[in-house]
Each structure stands twice: as structure tokens, then as C-alpha cells.
Amino acid sequence: MEANKSETAPFFIKDCALIAIATGKRAQNLRELREHLRDISPNSIYYHFWGGLLRPRFDDPEYHNDFAIWIAHGLHNKVLAERLAVIDPAKLEAPEDLRDELIETIEEYLDEAEYLTWSKRDDQFEFIRSQMVVFDTHISVREPEEFVQAVPRMAVGSIFYHFIDGRRRNENSLDDFQNWLLEFGNKYNDLRMNIDRIDPYFPPLKVLRDELSEVFNNYFKG
Amino acid sequence: MQDKSILEQYVEIAGADVVEHLRQLARRLKGLHVVHVNSTRVGGGVAEILHKMVPLMQELGIETSWEVIEGEAAFYQCTKNFHNAIQGNRVNIPETQLKIYEETNAQTAEILRESLQDADIVLVHDPQPAALINHFPDRKGKWVWRCHIDASRPFRPVWKYLRNYVSQYNASIFSLAGFAQRLPHPVYLIAPSIDPLHEKNVELDEREIREVYERFKIDPERPVILQVSRYDRFKDPVGVIQAYKLAKEFIPHLQLVLAGGGATDDPEGEIVLNDVRSAAEDDPDINILVLPGDAHRTINALQRAATIVLQKSIREGFGLTVTEAMWKNKPVIGGDTGGIRIQVTNYHTGFLVNTPEGAALRIRYLLHNQDKLLEMGLKAREFVRENFLITRHLREYLTLIYVLLHGEKDRIELD
């Protein structure tokens, strides 16, 4: 059964801003990192995987999460950095899965390692978490076709909120776009599949916006 | 440009979307009373930023005011000692100075009582006014201590003293996680910023840039490397000269300009300046400039005149001179330390180096790869535009105000 226009609540476009908070937890070697990873808040792990999208960094960083970056540059351990860099948070459904995957990978390396390297004091891993403020832009979409116009105008904060953050807010782990399209029943399954093919982890938010825009454009104007 | 509001001026520089984001974020903060307190209206990075931050917040509809704590010479001597001690110098502060610090804060509290008592948000910058909080036990709003200093290795006895005051705040802000201290409240991280409309950073016409070539006898036809920083061992000006000499063996027409402040109350400065002069060995292609503290346009022109900018520090705070150079389309060869690390990325905005040899190698690389030099300069400017302009700084202050008003939740959804 397909919902019609009047039955489906509009998609309210929201925007967000993030602020970083020092947790005071620091690691100077792999063992310390592993110990903190055991009890650090899920928010902090999330920040170190996804927060890079909203803070100073280059569009094509060598490694895409802060743990891999620190292990490569602070501990000069390229082997483990590569192993951690391939962990894709978009493929792991629960935040705890991400924690487990990190700890498992580090422990596996520790089992092999002959000795521990230490970072310089000024090069420690700093565990950071964040708080997010979400606000309404007072723009809404009633029909999926309206995204053709709306997506290119969305702020990068809106892309982060709906396309990245939505995955941890929605029970089905889908982004807000796909989640909303589900309300129309099967009608937009092909569109949802095309959105699902966009890799959220590697591109910067502006590129993600372009990719989303292209998907909506091809589907409706194609 | 002059007839436009400040926000409109930033639309042209930072982008309409950035300013619209600020307007949306500020919409629910209209009418809120925010007070900034620092120790001077003139000179220094904090005053520079507040000169723009306060009117920007006002233009967004937030009732924002700026108060200043003033004291006698001994008060400033004491707070200078605080500053040095927070940065790690072993400074023993006499009891008499601490008493004057406390008295000055007590007197200022009475002068500012009306302004601070009922303010919704009070942002207290650096140690000078930190003790004000002691005199407002019934304060209405949230008080935040903003530390602009690298407090990663403070001299413990002095930090212990200041901590008694700082702990009473609802939150504190440090520029980088590595600069922060553990405190019994949330410690927010907000990087500093540059103001693109300040004299240091505004666009200059060619005539003004040519004028500095003539004034300092720099040959515009030959490459120029520049370091702008006070004469301080942590900035490694002697290492810059070594790098220049190593590079000059391969690029004989290379010129070096070192531009720093004059001898201040820092006796070390004069010693370092003498070391720099003797390391230069009267090389006519090395220009050692001692400029007054307000030579903003001259520095601006020098940065624009340079081919490459160096900031070869051994230890650095955030390194806003790096940001300023990057804003002027210059790749930066910087020391692998402090805030330089988050601004300079190898092959993108410049190079991080650890030795004069490393710096020399990167100078040669950039001068032999002009396309790369230009490309990295463009990238550097865009990186600053997106991350280190005052508009980003303001966005984070607005976000902070919301989280202070709404508590510790990870996600705050506004109506």
C-alpha cells in the first residue's frame, strides 16, 4: 500500500552545528588507547570517525578516522593505521560494534607486536566528544521530486544531519532521506537504492551534497 | 564596502551560506545578554577579535557588551607572570602581587556588577579577570572562562592558584585539546581565528606591496622567504637562517626577510636578536626587521610580497601568523608543533618540518615547482576561508551558548 501526498508528513530540512569537548582522556601508546576505548563514550568514538566531516581537514586525507591518523603520524605505525583505516563505520550498525571492531583490531596487533612505541608528549591521542545543536531551517519538502531543487541549496550542516547523523537516530539505521521515502511504500524503492549506493564515509560533505543532488536529478529528470 | 553592515561584508568574503547559517543559528538567541570581559581594548589578539566579534553578535540581535578590567602596573606585572607561568615558565609570583590581583578583581567586580550580575552569558578571557567570578556568588547566567594561552604544561603552583577561580566557572574554552587542562566542568575546544577585514589581512593594492619592496630594499624579481614572529628561541629564527643558507647554495638569488617586534619587556628578545644578527653574518640578502607592534599593514604587505612563508617554530601556540600567511595565498613551511599541525598539511597547504635541513629541502621543492607553489597557496586560502575566519569562531560561540543553556545532552534539538 502506498501512502499518498496528504498522508505523508513533510520532510523538514534541519541544519546543525557541532562543538567539540575535551574529555581529558589521552593516550601515548596503543595499550593506553585500548584501555580508554573500553570505556570512552560512544559519542567520542562517533566523533573520531565522523566529526572530521565538520572540522578542518582536507577533502582527501590519507586516513579517514582519527585513530588511524594518530597511529600513522603519532606512533609511526603504518601497518596498524592501514588496518584501522579500512574500518567503515557506515557498515556497522550499532555504535558498540564500532568500539568492538577497533579494540579487536588493536588487540590483534598487540598480540603480534614485539614492543610498544610511544608518541611524543605533544603528540598524544586526545579523546574528544561533541555536542550537536540542531535547528529548523523552516524549509520543508512535501514531495520527493522537490529534492531536485532543495538538495543543492542545503547547507553542509543539513547534509551532515540528514545523511550522516540520521543513521544513528533512525531505528532502521537509514539516513533521513531513505527513511522518509519509506513512508511512500514501495513507490520510491529504486530511488532509495540509488541513495543507498552513495558512500557516506569518504567524500566531504559538499561532494556528498552533489552526489545526492545527482541521484535526485537523474531519478526525476533523468 | 564601508556602507555595508559587517555581516554583509562577510558575505563577500566567507560566503552567503556561511552568514545565513549564522543568522539561523542566532535567531533563537535574540535578546540574550552576553558580556565579554578581557583586560584591554587595544593591542593583542583577544582585543582584535573582540573588536569584530562584539558588533557581529550585536548585528545578529544578541545584546552583547564588552567590559575591561583595569589595574595599576603591579596588576599587569602579576598577570604577565600568570601568562608566562601558564605557558610553562617557572615564575614565582610574590604574595604582594597576588593581593593586588585579587583587589583589582574585587574593585572591578563592583564597577561591573550591574553588567555582569544579570547577564545570561559571561565570557571571561584569560587570567586577568578570572577572579571576578568570586564576587558573583548569586550570578544569574552561565560564566565561561576562555583561555587563549597554551596551558599544556603550566607551572603547577601558579596553575593551582588560578584553578581555584577557574573551577568555579560553568565551562571553559581552550584553543586545542592539547592545550587544555582537566577541570571540573566541560572543557570546550574552539580554535582562534583571523579577521579578514583587519588591517593585517585586508586586500592591499599593488602600490602598497611595491612600497615595502622599496622600503626594505627587497628585489621583487627574486624569490623571498619570510618569517614573521617575535625574536624568541621557540620561533627558531636562527634555524630559519640556517635553512636559508642551505637552500641558497642551490638558489643563489634567494632572499630572506625576518620580521619581528622590537625589544619589549622580554630581556631574552634582545639576546635572541643579537644571535640572529650574528648568524646572518652581514649577508646583504638577509633582511632583519624590527617593526613596531602596530605595523599591521607593513606585515600584511610583506606577507603578500613573500614567495613562501616560514614559521619554523620549535614550540608554538596556535600560530595565527601561519593562518594570516595562508589567507594571502602563501604555502607555509612550518615547524611540526602546536596549532601549525592542524593548519599545514604536507603537499596541500605547505610542509611540516623538524630541522633547518627539512625546511631548506621544502624551500627548494617549492621554488622549483612554481605550479605546485601556486596550487598550494590557493588551497591554503580556501582552507582558511572554511575553517579559520572569524565567522567560524562566531558560529562556535553561538553553538556554545546553546549548549550552556540546554545542558549536557549530546544532541540539542531546537524548536
XYZ file of C-alpha atoms in Angstrom, chain A residues 14-26 36 43 54-61 120-123 126 128-139 155 157 161 165 168-169 206 209, chain B residues 21 24-25 27-28 152-153 177-182 186-190 315 336-337 341-343 345 348-349 354 379 383 386-388 395-396 399-400 402-403 407-415:
96
model
C 17.190 20.895 9.548
C 20.699 22.199 9.999
C 23.213 21.549 12.726
C 26.351 22.894 14.344
C 28.840 20.857 16.333
C 31.036 21.865 19.225
C 33.975 19.789 20.431
C 34.620 18.948 24.086
C 37.884 17.658 25.505
C 37.274 14.526 27.569
C 40.637 14.888 29.322
C 41.497 11.313 28.307
C 44.759 10.924 26.438
C 40.374 4.269 27.008
C 29.785 9.822 21.259
C 32.621 19.087 10.024
C 36.048 20.285 11.080
C 39.325 21.403 9.454
C 40.697 18.711 7.219
C 41.356 18.088 3.583
C 38.986 16.548 1.159
C 41.308 13.645 0.543
C 43.009 12.841 3.846
C 55.852 12.370 21.888
C 54.150 14.087 24.778
C 52.804 16.791 22.472
C 51.538 14.164 20.074
C 43.229 13.316 22.655
C 37.207 14.371 22.108
C 33.431 14.195 22.125
C 30.921 16.649 20.764
C 27.566 18.243 21.336
C 25.298 18.995 18.430
C 22.777 21.796 18.143
C 20.014 21.088 15.630
C 17.751 23.811 14.308
C 14.919 24.058 11.828
C 15.616 25.931 8.588
C 11.848 26.469 8.097
C 12.147 24.804 4.723
C 23.867 23.716 3.952
C 25.306 21.040 8.210
C 22.377 15.946 9.946
C 23.579 11.655 11.697
C 22.300 6.727 14.270
C 18.968 8.391 15.022
C 29.952 19.241 -0.337
C 25.555 17.004 -1.485
C 23.880 29.792 8.795
C 19.628 30.975 11.525
C 21.701 29.848 14.452
C 17.598 33.511 15.616
C 16.674 31.924 18.917
C 49.539 22.191 28.239
C 52.449 22.400 30.707
C 42.755 19.706 23.078
C 46.495 19.530 23.685
C 46.435 22.971 25.337
C 43.705 22.066 27.821
C 43.822 21.207 31.489
C 41.479 18.908 33.370
C 33.017 20.841 30.385
C 36.133 21.950 28.513
C 35.144 23.146 25.043
C 37.556 23.398 22.143
C 37.363 26.432 19.893
C 57.126 25.249 20.079
C 55.793 20.265 13.297
C 54.292 21.574 16.536
C 49.951 20.949 12.602
C 46.249 21.450 12.088
C 46.830 24.195 9.532
C 49.304 19.600 5.627
C 48.341 20.642 0.455
C 48.956 23.927 2.271
C 61.579 19.392 12.072
C 44.382 25.627 -1.269
C 41.342 26.125 3.927
C 36.415 27.420 5.544
C 37.993 26.935 8.934
C 39.806 29.860 10.478
C 29.418 30.024 14.879
C 31.120 28.053 17.619
C 26.707 26.853 19.442
C 28.372 27.052 22.829
C 23.012 26.920 23.191
C 24.744 24.038 24.888
C 22.740 21.296 29.396
C 24.931 18.295 28.766
C 22.837 16.457 26.160
C 24.721 15.125 23.126
C 22.112 16.463 20.735
C 20.069 19.588 21.375
C 17.050 19.918 19.108
C 15.744 23.469 18.973
C 12.071 24.113 18.277
